[in-house]
mmCIF file of the C-alpha atoms, coordinates in Angstrom:
data_MODEL
# 
_entry.id   MODEL 
# 
loop_
_atom_site.group_PDB 
_atom_site.id 
_atom_site.type_symbol 
_atom_site.label_atom_id 
_atom_site.label_alt_id 
_atom_site.label_comp_id 
_atom_site.label_asym_id 
_atom_site.label_entity_id 
_atom_site.label_seq_id 
_atom_site.pdbx_PDB_ins_code 
_atom_site.Cartn_x 
_atom_site.Cartn_y 
_atom_site.Cartn_z 
_atom_site.occupancy 
_atom_site.B_iso_or_equiv 
_atom_site.pdbx_formal_charge 
_atom_site.auth_seq_id 
_atom_site.auth_comp_id 
_atom_site.auth_asym_id 
_atom_site.auth_atom_id 
_atom_site.pdbx_PDB_model_num 
ATOM 1   C CA . ILE A 1 1   ? -99.367  125.671 -70.321 1.00 0.00 ? 1   ILE A CA 1 
ATOM 2   C CA . LEU A 1 2   ? -98.494  122.043 -69.551 1.00 0.00 ? 2   LEU A CA 1 
ATOM 3   C CA . ASN A 1 3   ? -97.711  121.381 -73.215 1.00 0.00 ? 3   ASN A CA 1 
ATOM 4   C CA . HIS A 1 4   ? -95.453  124.427 -73.335 1.00 0.00 ? 4   HIS A CA 1 
ATOM 5   C CA . LEU A 1 5   ? -93.774  123.534 -70.033 1.00 0.00 ? 5   LEU A CA 1 
ATOM 6   C CA . THR A 1 6   ? -92.966  120.085 -71.452 1.00 0.00 ? 6   THR A CA 1 
ATOM 7   C CA . LYS A 1 7   ? -90.483  121.781 -73.802 1.00 0.00 ? 7   LYS A CA 1 
ATOM 8   C CA . THR A 1 8   ? -88.200  122.570 -70.850 1.00 0.00 ? 8   THR A CA 1 
ATOM 9   C CA . VAL A 1 9   ? -89.250  120.036 -68.189 1.00 0.00 ? 9   VAL A CA 1 
ATOM 10  C CA . LYS A 1 10  ? -89.109  116.443 -69.359 1.00 0.00 ? 10  LYS A CA 1 
ATOM 11  C CA . GLN A 1 11  ? -91.444  113.768 -67.978 1.00 0.00 ? 11  GLN A CA 1 
ATOM 12  C CA . ASP A 1 12  ? -92.486  114.440 -64.336 1.00 0.00 ? 12  ASP A CA 1 
ATOM 13  C CA . ASP A 1 13  ? -96.099  115.304 -65.198 1.00 0.00 ? 13  ASP A CA 1 
ATOM 14  C CA . THR A 1 14  ? -97.295  114.987 -61.593 1.00 0.00 ? 14  THR A CA 1 
ATOM 15  C CA . THR A 1 15  ? -94.696  117.467 -60.325 1.00 0.00 ? 15  THR A CA 1 
ATOM 16  C CA . LYS A 1 16  ? -95.413  119.925 -63.164 1.00 0.00 ? 16  LYS A CA 1 
ATOM 17  C CA . ARG A 1 17  ? -99.164  119.806 -62.515 1.00 0.00 ? 17  ARG A CA 1 
ATOM 18  C CA . ALA A 1 18  ? -98.858  120.083 -58.738 1.00 0.00 ? 18  ALA A CA 1 
ATOM 19  C CA . THR A 1 19  ? -96.466  123.018 -59.030 1.00 0.00 ? 19  THR A CA 1 
ATOM 20  C CA . LEU A 1 20  ? -98.645  124.887 -61.521 1.00 0.00 ? 20  LEU A CA 1 
ATOM 21  C CA . TYR A 1 21  ? -101.854 124.210 -59.548 1.00 0.00 ? 21  TYR A CA 1 
ATOM 22  C CA . THR A 1 22  ? -100.194 125.382 -56.349 1.00 0.00 ? 22  THR A CA 1 
ATOM 23  C CA . ALA A 1 23  ? -98.854  128.545 -57.992 1.00 0.00 ? 23  ALA A CA 1 
ATOM 24  C CA . PHE A 1 24  ? -102.198 129.442 -59.550 1.00 0.00 ? 24  PHE A CA 1 
ATOM 25  C CA . SER A 1 25  ? -104.017 128.682 -56.300 1.00 0.00 ? 25  SER A CA 1 
ATOM 26  C CA . ALA A 1 26  ? -102.471 131.923 -54.970 1.00 0.00 ? 26  ALA A CA 1 
ATOM 27  C CA . TYR A 1 27  ? -105.370 133.670 -56.709 1.00 0.00 ? 27  TYR A CA 1 
ATOM 28  C CA . SER A 1 28  ? -108.039 131.521 -55.047 1.00 0.00 ? 28  SER A CA 1 
ATOM 29  C CA . LYS A 1 29  ? -109.730 131.786 -51.652 1.00 0.00 ? 29  LYS A CA 1 
ATOM 30  C CA . GLU A 1 30  ? -107.710 128.818 -50.314 1.00 0.00 ? 30  GLU A CA 1 
ATOM 31  C CA . PRO A 1 31  ? -104.126 128.794 -51.667 1.00 0.00 ? 31  PRO A CA 1 
ATOM 32  C CA . LEU A 1 32  ? -102.268 125.500 -51.545 1.00 0.00 ? 32  LEU A CA 1 
ATOM 33  C CA . ASN A 1 33  ? -98.968  124.554 -49.887 1.00 0.00 ? 33  ASN A CA 1 
ATOM 34  C CA . LEU A 1 34  ? -96.676  122.103 -51.668 1.00 0.00 ? 34  LEU A CA 1 
ATOM 35  C CA . PHE A 1 35  ? -93.592  120.268 -50.443 1.00 0.00 ? 35  PHE A CA 1 
ATOM 36  C CA . LEU A 1 36  ? -91.353  118.819 -53.145 1.00 0.00 ? 36  LEU A CA 1 
ATOM 37  C CA . SER A 1 37  ? -89.242  116.347 -51.246 1.00 0.00 ? 37  SER A CA 1 
ATOM 38  C CA . GLY A 1 38  ? -86.453  114.041 -52.307 1.00 0.00 ? 38  GLY A CA 1 
ATOM 39  C CA . PRO A 1 39  ? -82.717  113.682 -52.845 1.00 0.00 ? 39  PRO A CA 1 
ATOM 40  C CA . SER A 1 40  ? -80.558  116.457 -54.285 1.00 0.00 ? 40  SER A CA 1 
ATOM 41  C CA . SER A 1 41  ? -80.471  117.044 -58.048 1.00 0.00 ? 41  SER A CA 1 
ATOM 42  C CA . ILE A 1 42  ? -83.768  115.390 -59.006 1.00 0.00 ? 42  ILE A CA 1 
ATOM 43  C CA . GLY A 1 43  ? -85.320  118.585 -60.379 1.00 0.00 ? 43  GLY A CA 1 
ATOM 44  C CA . LYS A 1 44  ? -87.252  120.089 -57.462 1.00 0.00 ? 44  LYS A CA 1 
ATOM 45  C CA . SER A 1 45  ? -85.987  123.646 -57.915 1.00 0.00 ? 45  SER A CA 1 
ATOM 46  C CA . TYR A 1 46  ? -85.641  123.404 -61.711 1.00 0.00 ? 46  TYR A CA 1 
ATOM 47  C CA . THR A 1 47  ? -89.213  122.237 -62.255 1.00 0.00 ? 47  THR A CA 1 
ATOM 48  C CA . THR A 1 48  ? -90.528  124.828 -59.808 1.00 0.00 ? 48  THR A CA 1 
ATOM 49  C CA . LEU A 1 49  ? -88.675  127.751 -61.394 1.00 0.00 ? 49  LEU A CA 1 
ATOM 50  C CA . GLU A 1 50  ? -89.653  126.685 -64.908 1.00 0.00 ? 50  GLU A CA 1 
ATOM 51  C CA . ALA A 1 51  ? -93.339  126.382 -63.907 1.00 0.00 ? 51  ALA A CA 1 
ATOM 52  C CA . LEU A 1 52  ? -93.288  129.762 -62.165 1.00 0.00 ? 52  LEU A CA 1 
ATOM 53  C CA . LYS A 1 53  ? -92.294  131.508 -65.409 1.00 0.00 ? 53  LYS A CA 1 
ATOM 54  C CA . TYR A 1 54  ? -96.040  131.411 -66.140 1.00 0.00 ? 54  TYR A CA 1 
ATOM 55  C CA . ALA A 1 55  ? -96.917  133.416 -63.006 1.00 0.00 ? 55  ALA A CA 1 
ATOM 56  C CA . PRO A 1 56  ? -96.614  137.210 -62.711 1.00 0.00 ? 56  PRO A CA 1 
ATOM 57  C CA . GLU A 1 57  ? -93.018  137.961 -61.671 1.00 0.00 ? 57  GLU A CA 1 
ATOM 58  C CA . GLU A 1 58  ? -94.080  140.479 -59.015 1.00 0.00 ? 58  GLU A CA 1 
ATOM 59  C CA . ASP A 1 59  ? -96.141  137.808 -57.225 1.00 0.00 ? 59  ASP A CA 1 
ATOM 60  C CA . VAL A 1 60  ? -93.295  135.288 -56.867 1.00 0.00 ? 60  VAL A CA 1 
ATOM 61  C CA . TRP A 1 61  ? -90.872  135.476 -53.946 1.00 0.00 ? 61  TRP A CA 1 
ATOM 62  C CA . SER A 1 62  ? -88.003  133.087 -54.721 1.00 0.00 ? 62  SER A CA 1 
ATOM 63  C CA . LEU A 1 63  ? -86.312  132.611 -51.367 1.00 0.00 ? 63  LEU A CA 1 
ATOM 64  C CA . GLY A 1 64  ? -82.929  130.977 -50.918 1.00 0.00 ? 64  GLY A CA 1 
ATOM 65  C CA . GLY A 1 65  ? -83.438  131.350 -47.191 1.00 0.00 ? 65  GLY A CA 1 
ATOM 66  C CA . LEU A 1 66  ? -85.621  133.151 -44.707 1.00 0.00 ? 66  LEU A CA 1 
ATOM 67  C CA . SER A 1 67  ? -84.697  133.860 -41.127 1.00 0.00 ? 67  SER A CA 1 
ATOM 68  C CA . PRO A 1 68  ? -87.385  133.004 -38.559 1.00 0.00 ? 68  PRO A CA 1 
ATOM 69  C CA . LYS A 1 69  ? -88.800  136.510 -38.195 1.00 0.00 ? 69  LYS A CA 1 
ATOM 70  C CA . ALA A 1 70  ? -87.911  138.037 -41.588 1.00 0.00 ? 70  ALA A CA 1 
ATOM 71  C CA . ILE A 1 71  ? -91.440  137.789 -42.965 1.00 0.00 ? 71  ILE A CA 1 
ATOM 72  C CA . ILE A 1 72  ? -92.603  139.741 -39.928 1.00 0.00 ? 72  ILE A CA 1 
ATOM 73  C CA . HIS A 1 73  ? -89.853  142.373 -40.101 1.00 0.00 ? 73  HIS A CA 1 
ATOM 74  C CA . ASP A 1 74  ? -89.893  142.875 -43.852 1.00 0.00 ? 74  ASP A CA 1 
ATOM 75  C CA . TYR A 1 75  ? -92.329  143.592 -46.653 1.00 0.00 ? 75  TYR A CA 1 
ATOM 76  C CA . GLY A 1 76  ? -94.848  145.485 -44.510 1.00 0.00 ? 76  GLY A CA 1 
ATOM 77  C CA . GLU A 1 77  ? -96.409  148.908 -44.892 1.00 0.00 ? 77  GLU A CA 1 
ATOM 78  C CA . TYR A 1 78  ? -96.795  151.089 -41.837 1.00 0.00 ? 78  TYR A CA 1 
ATOM 79  C CA . ASP A 1 79  ? -100.341 151.807 -40.623 1.00 0.00 ? 79  ASP A CA 1 
ATOM 80  C CA . GLY A 1 80  ? -99.789  154.960 -38.524 1.00 0.00 ? 80  GLY A CA 1 
ATOM 81  C CA . GLU A 1 81  ? -103.367 155.141 -37.282 1.00 0.00 ? 81  GLU A CA 1 
ATOM 82  C CA . ASN A 1 82  ? -103.115 151.732 -35.591 1.00 0.00 ? 82  ASN A CA 1 
ATOM 83  C CA . ARG A 1 83  ? -99.326  151.856 -35.026 1.00 0.00 ? 83  ARG A CA 1 
ATOM 84  C CA . ARG A 1 84  ? -98.621  148.577 -36.793 1.00 0.00 ? 84  ARG A CA 1 
ATOM 85  C CA . TYR A 1 85  ? -97.111  147.175 -39.949 1.00 0.00 ? 85  TYR A CA 1 
ATOM 86  C CA . ILE A 1 86  ? -99.252  145.223 -42.395 1.00 0.00 ? 86  ILE A CA 1 
ATOM 87  C CA . THR A 1 87  ? -97.785  142.561 -44.668 1.00 0.00 ? 87  THR A CA 1 
ATOM 88  C CA . THR A 1 88  ? -100.187 141.305 -47.314 1.00 0.00 ? 88  THR A CA 1 
ATOM 89  C CA . LEU A 1 89  ? -99.507  137.795 -48.565 1.00 0.00 ? 89  LEU A CA 1 
ATOM 90  C CA . SER A 1 90  ? -102.677 137.316 -50.618 1.00 0.00 ? 90  SER A CA 1 
ATOM 91  C CA . LYS A 1 91  ? -101.925 136.591 -54.269 1.00 0.00 ? 91  LYS A CA 1 
ATOM 92  C CA . LYS A 1 92  ? -98.274  135.878 -53.481 1.00 0.00 ? 92  LYS A CA 1 
ATOM 93  C CA . ILE A 1 93  ? -96.309  132.721 -54.232 1.00 0.00 ? 93  ILE A CA 1 
ATOM 94  C CA . LEU A 1 94  ? -93.549  131.987 -51.729 1.00 0.00 ? 94  LEU A CA 1 
ATOM 95  C CA . VAL A 1 95  ? -90.948  129.575 -53.077 1.00 0.00 ? 95  VAL A CA 1 
ATOM 96  C CA . PHE A 1 96  ? -88.371  128.162 -50.688 1.00 0.00 ? 96  PHE A CA 1 
ATOM 97  C CA . LEU A 1 97  ? -85.537  126.910 -52.887 1.00 0.00 ? 97  LEU A CA 1 
ATOM 98  C CA . GLU A 1 98  ? -83.822  125.521 -49.788 1.00 0.00 ? 98  GLU A CA 1 
ATOM 99  C CA . SER A 1 99  ? -85.385  124.261 -46.571 1.00 0.00 ? 99  SER A CA 1 
ATOM 100 C CA . PRO A 1 100 ? -85.827  127.147 -44.152 1.00 0.00 ? 100 PRO A CA 1 
ATOM 101 C CA . HIS A 1 101 ? -84.730  126.984 -40.539 1.00 0.00 ? 101 HIS A CA 1 
ATOM 102 C CA . TYR A 1 102 ? -87.055  125.084 -38.167 1.00 0.00 ? 102 TYR A CA 1 
ATOM 103 C CA . GLU A 1 103 ? -88.019  128.322 -36.381 1.00 0.00 ? 103 GLU A CA 1 
ATOM 104 C CA . THR A 1 104 ? -89.071  129.772 -39.741 1.00 0.00 ? 104 THR A CA 1 
ATOM 105 C CA . TYR A 1 105 ? -91.472  126.838 -40.147 1.00 0.00 ? 105 TYR A CA 1 
ATOM 106 C CA . ASN A 1 106 ? -92.862  127.625 -36.692 1.00 0.00 ? 106 ASN A CA 1 
ATOM 107 C CA . THR A 1 107 ? -93.470  131.241 -37.690 1.00 0.00 ? 107 THR A CA 1 
ATOM 108 C CA . LEU A 1 108 ? -95.176  130.112 -40.892 1.00 0.00 ? 108 LEU A CA 1 
ATOM 109 C CA . LYS A 1 109 ? -97.386  127.397 -39.318 1.00 0.00 ? 109 LYS A CA 1 
ATOM 110 C CA . PRO A 1 110 ? -100.458 129.564 -38.567 1.00 0.00 ? 110 PRO A CA 1 
ATOM 111 C CA . ILE A 1 111 ? -100.156 131.089 -42.044 1.00 0.00 ? 111 ILE A CA 1 
ATOM 112 C CA . LEU A 1 112 ? -99.832  127.687 -43.764 1.00 0.00 ? 112 LEU A CA 1 
ATOM 113 C CA . SER A 1 113 ? -102.763 126.379 -41.699 1.00 0.00 ? 113 SER A CA 1 
ATOM 114 C CA . HIS A 1 114 ? -104.998 129.260 -42.751 1.00 0.00 ? 114 HIS A CA 1 
ATOM 115 C CA . ASP A 1 115 ? -105.915 129.667 -39.073 1.00 0.00 ? 115 ASP A CA 1 
ATOM 116 C CA . LYS A 1 116 ? -107.110 133.235 -39.542 1.00 0.00 ? 116 LYS A CA 1 
ATOM 117 C CA . ARG A 1 117 ? -107.073 135.726 -42.440 1.00 0.00 ? 117 ARG A CA 1 
ATOM 118 C CA . GLU A 1 118 ? -105.227 138.278 -40.264 1.00 0.00 ? 118 GLU A CA 1 
ATOM 119 C CA . ILE A 1 119 ? -102.601 137.032 -37.833 1.00 0.00 ? 119 ILE A CA 1 
ATOM 120 C CA . THR A 1 120 ? -100.884 139.416 -35.417 1.00 0.00 ? 120 THR A CA 1 
ATOM 121 C CA . PHE A 1 121 ? -97.243  139.017 -34.428 1.00 0.00 ? 121 PHE A CA 1 
ATOM 122 C CA . LYS A 1 122 ? -95.679  141.095 -31.646 1.00 0.00 ? 122 LYS A CA 1 
ATOM 123 C CA . PHE A 1 123 ? -91.944  141.373 -31.096 1.00 0.00 ? 123 PHE A CA 1 
ATOM 124 C CA . THR A 1 124 ? -89.450  143.650 -29.438 1.00 0.00 ? 124 THR A CA 1 
ATOM 125 C CA . ASP A 1 125 ? -87.090  145.724 -31.503 1.00 0.00 ? 125 ASP A CA 1 
ATOM 126 C CA . THR A 1 126 ? -84.015  147.632 -30.380 1.00 0.00 ? 126 THR A CA 1 
ATOM 127 C CA . THR A 1 127 ? -84.162  151.359 -31.107 1.00 0.00 ? 127 THR A CA 1 
ATOM 128 C CA . LYS A 1 128 ? -82.027  154.338 -30.051 1.00 0.00 ? 128 LYS A CA 1 
ATOM 129 C CA . LYS A 1 129 ? -84.434  154.793 -27.122 1.00 0.00 ? 129 LYS A CA 1 
ATOM 130 C CA . GLY A 1 130 ? -84.215  151.142 -26.015 1.00 0.00 ? 130 GLY A CA 1 
ATOM 131 C CA . LEU A 1 131 ? -86.537  148.213 -26.555 1.00 0.00 ? 131 LEU A CA 1 
ATOM 132 C CA . ARG A 1 132 ? -89.870  148.856 -28.262 1.00 0.00 ? 132 ARG A CA 1 
ATOM 133 C CA . THR A 1 133 ? -92.713  146.496 -28.978 1.00 0.00 ? 133 THR A CA 1 
ATOM 134 C CA . LYS A 1 134 ? -93.756  146.382 -32.627 1.00 0.00 ? 134 LYS A CA 1 
ATOM 135 C CA . THR A 1 135 ? -96.884  144.880 -34.077 1.00 0.00 ? 135 THR A CA 1 
ATOM 136 C CA . VAL A 1 136 ? -97.087  143.245 -37.491 1.00 0.00 ? 136 VAL A CA 1 
ATOM 137 C CA . VAL A 1 137 ? -100.267 141.915 -39.055 1.00 0.00 ? 137 VAL A CA 1 
ATOM 138 C CA . ILE A 1 138 ? -99.940  139.241 -41.722 1.00 0.00 ? 138 ILE A CA 1 
ATOM 139 C CA . ARG A 1 139 ? -102.978 139.572 -43.964 1.00 0.00 ? 139 ARG A CA 1 
ATOM 140 C CA . GLY A 1 140 ? -104.073 136.779 -46.288 1.00 0.00 ? 140 GLY A CA 1 
ATOM 141 C CA . TRP A 1 141 ? -102.406 133.554 -47.290 1.00 0.00 ? 141 TRP A CA 1 
ATOM 142 C CA . PRO A 1 142 ? -99.847  132.885 -49.966 1.00 0.00 ? 142 PRO A CA 1 
ATOM 143 C CA . ALA A 1 143 ? -99.398  129.766 -52.038 1.00 0.00 ? 143 ALA A CA 1 
ATOM 144 C CA . THR A 1 144 ? -96.153  128.182 -50.849 1.00 0.00 ? 144 THR A CA 1 
ATOM 145 C CA . ILE A 1 145 ? -93.751  125.759 -52.479 1.00 0.00 ? 145 ILE A CA 1 
ATOM 146 C CA . PHE A 1 146 ? -90.930  124.186 -50.485 1.00 0.00 ? 146 PHE A CA 1 
ATOM 147 C CA . CYS A 1 147 ? -88.076  122.394 -52.256 1.00 0.00 ? 147 CYS A CA 1 
ATOM 148 C CA . THR A 1 148 ? -86.498  120.199 -49.609 1.00 0.00 ? 148 THR A CA 1 
ATOM 149 C CA . THR A 1 149 ? -84.130  117.266 -49.360 1.00 0.00 ? 149 THR A CA 1 
ATOM 150 C CA . GLY A 1 150 ? -85.012  116.527 -45.750 1.00 0.00 ? 150 GLY A CA 1 
ATOM 151 C CA . SER A 1 151 ? -88.155  115.060 -44.310 1.00 0.00 ? 151 SER A CA 1 
ATOM 152 C CA . LYS A 1 152 ? -87.402  116.262 -40.782 1.00 0.00 ? 152 LYS A CA 1 
ATOM 153 C CA . TYR A 1 153 ? -90.356  118.659 -40.552 1.00 0.00 ? 153 TYR A CA 1 
ATOM 154 C CA . LEU A 1 154 ? -92.620  117.153 -43.195 1.00 0.00 ? 154 LEU A CA 1 
ATOM 155 C CA . GLU A 1 155 ? -94.586  114.942 -40.814 1.00 0.00 ? 155 GLU A CA 1 
ATOM 156 C CA . GLU A 1 156 ? -95.572  117.934 -38.720 1.00 0.00 ? 156 GLU A CA 1 
ATOM 157 C CA . LEU A 1 157 ? -96.497  120.013 -41.764 1.00 0.00 ? 157 LEU A CA 1 
ATOM 158 C CA . ALA A 1 158 ? -98.099  117.233 -43.830 1.00 0.00 ? 158 ALA A CA 1 
ATOM 159 C CA . THR A 1 159 ? -101.589 118.177 -42.635 1.00 0.00 ? 159 THR A CA 1 
ATOM 160 C CA . ARG A 1 160 ? -101.056 121.670 -44.025 1.00 0.00 ? 160 ARG A CA 1 
ATOM 161 C CA . SER A 1 161 ? -99.773  120.728 -47.478 1.00 0.00 ? 161 SER A CA 1 
ATOM 162 C CA . LEU A 1 162 ? -99.452  118.419 -50.437 1.00 0.00 ? 162 LEU A CA 1 
ATOM 163 C CA . THR A 1 163 ? -96.196  116.442 -50.520 1.00 0.00 ? 163 THR A CA 1 
ATOM 164 C CA . ILE A 1 164 ? -94.706  114.841 -53.630 1.00 0.00 ? 164 ILE A CA 1 
ATOM 165 C CA . THR A 1 165 ? -91.348  113.570 -54.821 1.00 0.00 ? 165 THR A CA 1 
ATOM 166 C CA . PRO A 1 166 ? -90.277  114.404 -58.368 1.00 0.00 ? 166 PRO A CA 1 
ATOM 167 C CA . GLU A 1 167 ? -89.822  111.489 -60.731 1.00 0.00 ? 167 GLU A CA 1 
ATOM 168 C CA . MET A 1 168 ? -86.409  109.791 -60.814 1.00 0.00 ? 168 MET A CA 1 
ATOM 169 C CA . SER A 1 169 ? -86.360  107.737 -64.005 1.00 0.00 ? 169 SER A CA 1 
ATOM 170 C CA . GLU A 1 170 ? -83.809  106.939 -66.687 1.00 0.00 ? 170 GLU A CA 1 
ATOM 171 C CA . LEU A 1 171 ? -86.268  108.209 -69.300 1.00 0.00 ? 171 LEU A CA 1 
ATOM 172 C CA . LYS A 1 172 ? -86.535  111.617 -67.589 1.00 0.00 ? 172 LYS A CA 1 
ATOM 173 C CA . TYR A 1 173 ? -82.770  111.997 -67.213 1.00 0.00 ? 173 TYR A CA 1 
ATOM 174 C CA . GLY A 1 174 ? -82.155  110.801 -70.779 1.00 0.00 ? 174 GLY A CA 1 
ATOM 175 C CA . GLU A 1 175 ? -84.631  113.288 -72.274 1.00 0.00 ? 175 GLU A CA 1 
ATOM 176 C CA . ALA A 1 176 ? -83.216  116.096 -70.092 1.00 0.00 ? 176 ALA A CA 1 
ATOM 177 C CA . ASN A 1 177 ? -79.668  115.296 -71.252 1.00 0.00 ? 177 ASN A CA 1 
ATOM 178 C CA . ILE A 1 178 ? -80.740  115.321 -74.915 1.00 0.00 ? 178 ILE A CA 1 
ATOM 179 C CA . MET A 1 179 ? -82.497  118.673 -74.390 1.00 0.00 ? 179 MET A CA 1 
ATOM 180 C CA . GLU A 1 180 ? -79.434  120.179 -72.669 1.00 0.00 ? 180 GLU A CA 1 
ATOM 181 C CA . SER A 1 181 ? -77.083  118.850 -75.352 1.00 0.00 ? 181 SER A CA 1 
ATOM 182 C CA . SER A 1 182 ? -79.164  120.312 -78.163 1.00 0.00 ? 182 SER A CA 1 
ATOM 183 C CA . GLN A 1 183 ? -79.250  123.703 -76.420 1.00 0.00 ? 183 GLN A CA 1 
ATOM 184 C CA . MET A 1 184 ? -75.458  123.668 -75.995 1.00 0.00 ? 184 MET A CA 1 
ATOM 185 C CA . LEU A 1 185 ? -74.987  123.016 -79.727 1.00 0.00 ? 185 LEU A CA 1 
ATOM 186 C CA . ARG A 1 186 ? -76.992  126.102 -80.677 1.00 0.00 ? 186 ARG A CA 1 
# 
């Protein structure tokens, strides 16, 4: 896979390996969390999206953003017997192409920490009859990849993840430009 990925992602072997290992860890007992940090336009999203072409499409959630409670409100199946929604994140790969809001990180912290295999969230929801309490259970842990330019929250989340910065070398940019040029000529 790494040899094949090298056809579209030049240099940056550490980032390619870390991204692939994190993605495939979704199918293990202890999925990994990865933060790709660094300035804009160094290949964080590109490398991630190219590497994730090797994962089953239905397992990858490419997120341009995620509001703080969206993962709780969405994706779940209703369990009528226990009057709750269940969202299963096992064998999923969550990819944040942009840094999510700080409150979203707070919602994700117990999931990223692998505190418990089932985590219950309670919230109030407005219905036609007024406010109602809803219960959502997040079951399992996903592999997560964050592509971020800021390091604002990284210190707090560093104990829950791997953090790397993609390579920024003339050789990488030169090889990428040659690859792009040859594709444009086709």
